C-alpha angles and dihedrals in degrees: 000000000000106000105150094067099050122092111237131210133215124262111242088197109046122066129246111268117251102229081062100048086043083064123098117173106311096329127099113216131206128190078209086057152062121227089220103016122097118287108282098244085223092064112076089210138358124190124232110192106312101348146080131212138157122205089267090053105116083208100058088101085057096049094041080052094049108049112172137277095217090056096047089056106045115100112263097038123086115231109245113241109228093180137356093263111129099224099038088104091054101146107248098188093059101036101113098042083101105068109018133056119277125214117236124251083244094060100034087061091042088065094045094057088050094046085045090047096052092050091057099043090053093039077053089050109047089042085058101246112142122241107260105187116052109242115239118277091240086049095055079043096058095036095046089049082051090047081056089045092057091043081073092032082134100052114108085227098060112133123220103181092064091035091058084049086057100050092042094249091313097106092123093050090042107041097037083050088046096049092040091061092034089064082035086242097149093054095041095058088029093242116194110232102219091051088049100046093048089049093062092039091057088039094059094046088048079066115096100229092184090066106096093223120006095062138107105288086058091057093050076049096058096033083057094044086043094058086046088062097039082060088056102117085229081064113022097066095037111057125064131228086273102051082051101062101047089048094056094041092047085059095046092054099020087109106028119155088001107168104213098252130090143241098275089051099061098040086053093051101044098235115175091238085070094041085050096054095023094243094297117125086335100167090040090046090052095042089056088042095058096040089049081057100041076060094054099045084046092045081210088155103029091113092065123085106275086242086062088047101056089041086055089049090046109053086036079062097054094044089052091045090051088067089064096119094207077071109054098101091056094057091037090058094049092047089052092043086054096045095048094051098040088231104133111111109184087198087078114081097217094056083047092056087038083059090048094053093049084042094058089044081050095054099033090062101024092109091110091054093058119101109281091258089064099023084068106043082057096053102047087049083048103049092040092053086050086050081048082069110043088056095054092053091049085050083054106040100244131129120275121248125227129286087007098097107100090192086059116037137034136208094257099048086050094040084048094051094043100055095047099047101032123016104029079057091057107031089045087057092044095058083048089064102031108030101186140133095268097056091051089057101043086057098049082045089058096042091053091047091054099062090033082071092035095066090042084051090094096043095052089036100059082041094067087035089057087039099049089040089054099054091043084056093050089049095053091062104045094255114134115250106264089020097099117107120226 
């Protein structure tokens, strides 16, 4: 019975459920309980931003420290100051506004009630109740088109962006569910299917949507490049049911509540997420972080020993840490350490879980490698969340960081630069390791996109040059930049 794929309807005759009503954002609210105050000792277990946590939780220091973004931001609560530092409360959650369209409320309510709907008509379905009221023709036709896309999930070709229209944003939920019960996932560690469900729902909604990259299409993008890997023969025959879960769910949270900004960005504005990690892998410590909570609130794994839980927590930590991109050199040394002396034995666990790691890094940055059609599309939403940036460190006077001036850089000259000193490194040592057809195309992918973007390079080029001399000109004649009339 194929649930996950079918596009459910609300009930006009039941009422909503409480927990759901009781859900604000990402915050679970009690009338037993403060939003600030200490954990009510009645309650087994409360949540605070993205994580959960009881009175007995050795990590409860670490989650009174973290707080959550999405609280912070929200109208009616102060933000907490973690330092003196004037732009530590920037509003993560509106900082591009500015600059990109916006959906209407309309709209934006228009979606919850679809992604609402779907979760009830599935819940309906797996408890065995019937579907009452028929689904809209356009609906089953969507739906059916997104049932064909997952018959090629495997395909390098495969193309997110039409599959997430399809789903109606919903891509991460959809294809990580449909890849759980393809490998029979959810029956081997006995998985129950409304917990699951509600983890990836609440998965996809910790995803800043608003981000033009790092959201959660890009995630349903990493966790698809990451099974086509898993169905490499080196790998395939190698890991075992459990070595396959954490690597899906690794893709499917390696980048959760990710803010749009990068490292740099938070040290040099003091935000207490780089006080908290000390500046070291501070976006990849806080994705595991939030993912290990999205577990607890769940409770997924809850039916485990509570050793076979942390573990979990624990490797699903170092899979999500090996994406941090300041330590790509370091991985890459020890993979090509390990080619060169033939030394990898995938009978070990700890190479297996070595490969995964260089498997994830693989998938997180493999947009160059797509064909041209979706490499593009990726490097135009990366290099336009990097430009976000830079404008919000021009708004606050502080120094822009690399590669985020749009008035001096352009998509081609970064994707150029990336793929030489960083992808063409890592995907070059990963067809050494795994010489297959799919890493020989990903390479002659990569070389095709490159000077793609090589003969755009003057175009784009005379284009920054018009625009830069433009706004000198304005400037020479005491006319604000953008206030000039055609």
């Amino acid at each position: 019975m194929e649930v996950c794929y079918q596009l459910p309807v609300l009930p006009l005759d039941r009422p909503v459920p409480k927990h759901v009503l009781s859900r604000r954002g990402a915050i679970s609210f009690s009338s037993s309980s403060s939003l600030f105050g200490a954990p009510d000792p009645r309650q087994l277990s409360q949540r605070r931003g993205a994580i959960s946590y009881d009175s007995s939780d050795q990590t409860a220091l670490y989650i009174r420290m973290l707080g959550d973004v999405r609280v912070r931001s929200q109208v009616g609560f102060e933000p907490e100051r973690r330092s003196s530092h004037p732009y530590l409360c920037i509003d993560f959650r509106t900082l591009h506004s500015e600059y990109g369209p916006q959906s209407s409320v309309s709209e934006k309510r228009v979606h919850r009630l679809l992604s609402f709907q779907r979760y009830l008509h599935s819940s309906r379905l797996l408890r065995g109740i019937p579907q009452q009221i028929p689904l809209h023709i356009l609906d089953e036709d969507y739906s059916g088109q997104a049932r064909c896309m997952l018959e090629k999930v495997g395909s390098w070709n495969f193309d997110i962006f039409l599959f997430d229209k399809l789903t109606n944003g919903n891509s991460l939920i959809t294809l990580t569910l449909h890849l759980l019960n393809q490998y029979g996932l959810v029956d081997l560690f006995q998985l129950d299917m409304v917990k699951l469900w509600r983890f990836l729902v609440l998965v996809q909604e910790d995803y800043h949507n608003d981000n033009p990259y790092h959201n959660s299409v890009h995630a349903a993008d990493v966790t698809q490049a990451m099974y086509c890997y898993l169905q490499e023969p080196m790998l395939s025959k190698s890991l075992t049911s459990y070595d396959i879960l954490l690597g899906l769910l690794a893709a499917a949270t390696h980048d959760l509540d990710h803010p749009g900004v990068n490292q740099p960005f938070l040290i040099k504005t003091d935000h207490y997420l780089a006080t908290l990690y000390r500046n070291t892998s501070v976006l990849e410590n806080h994705h595991w972080k939030s993912a290990v909570g999205l577990l607890r609130e769940t409770g997924l794994f809850s039916h485990l020993p509570p050793e076979d839980s942390m573990n979990m927590e624990r490797e699903l930590g170092s899979l999500i840490l090996a994406t941090d991109i300041s330590r790509q050199n370091d991985y890459l040394s020890r993979f090509r350490t390990h080619l060169d002396q033939e030394s990898l034995c995938l009978s070990n666990a700890s190479h297996r879980h070595f490969v995964l790691q260089m498997a994830l890094k693989c998938a997180d940055i493999c947009n160059p490698c797509r064909p041209w059609e979706l490499s593009k599309q990726w490097s135009e939403k990366v290099t336009e969340e990097f430009f976000e940036q830079g404008d919000i460190e021009k708004k606050h006077k502080l120094q822009v960081s690399p590669l985020c001036d749009r008035e001096t850089n352009t998509v081609g000259n970064i994707q150029i630069g990336f793929m030489t000193y960083v992808a063409e490194p890592l995907f070059g040592e990963w067809a050494r390791f795994s010489d297959t057809r799919l890493s020989q195309t990903m390479l002659g992918h990569m070389g095709l996109n490159k000077a793609s973007w090589g003969g755009l390079q003057p175009e784009q080029t005379a284009i920054s040059e018009e625009t830069e001399t433009s706004a000198r000109g304005s400037r020479s004649k005491g006319i604000p930049q953008g206030s000039r009339k055609s």
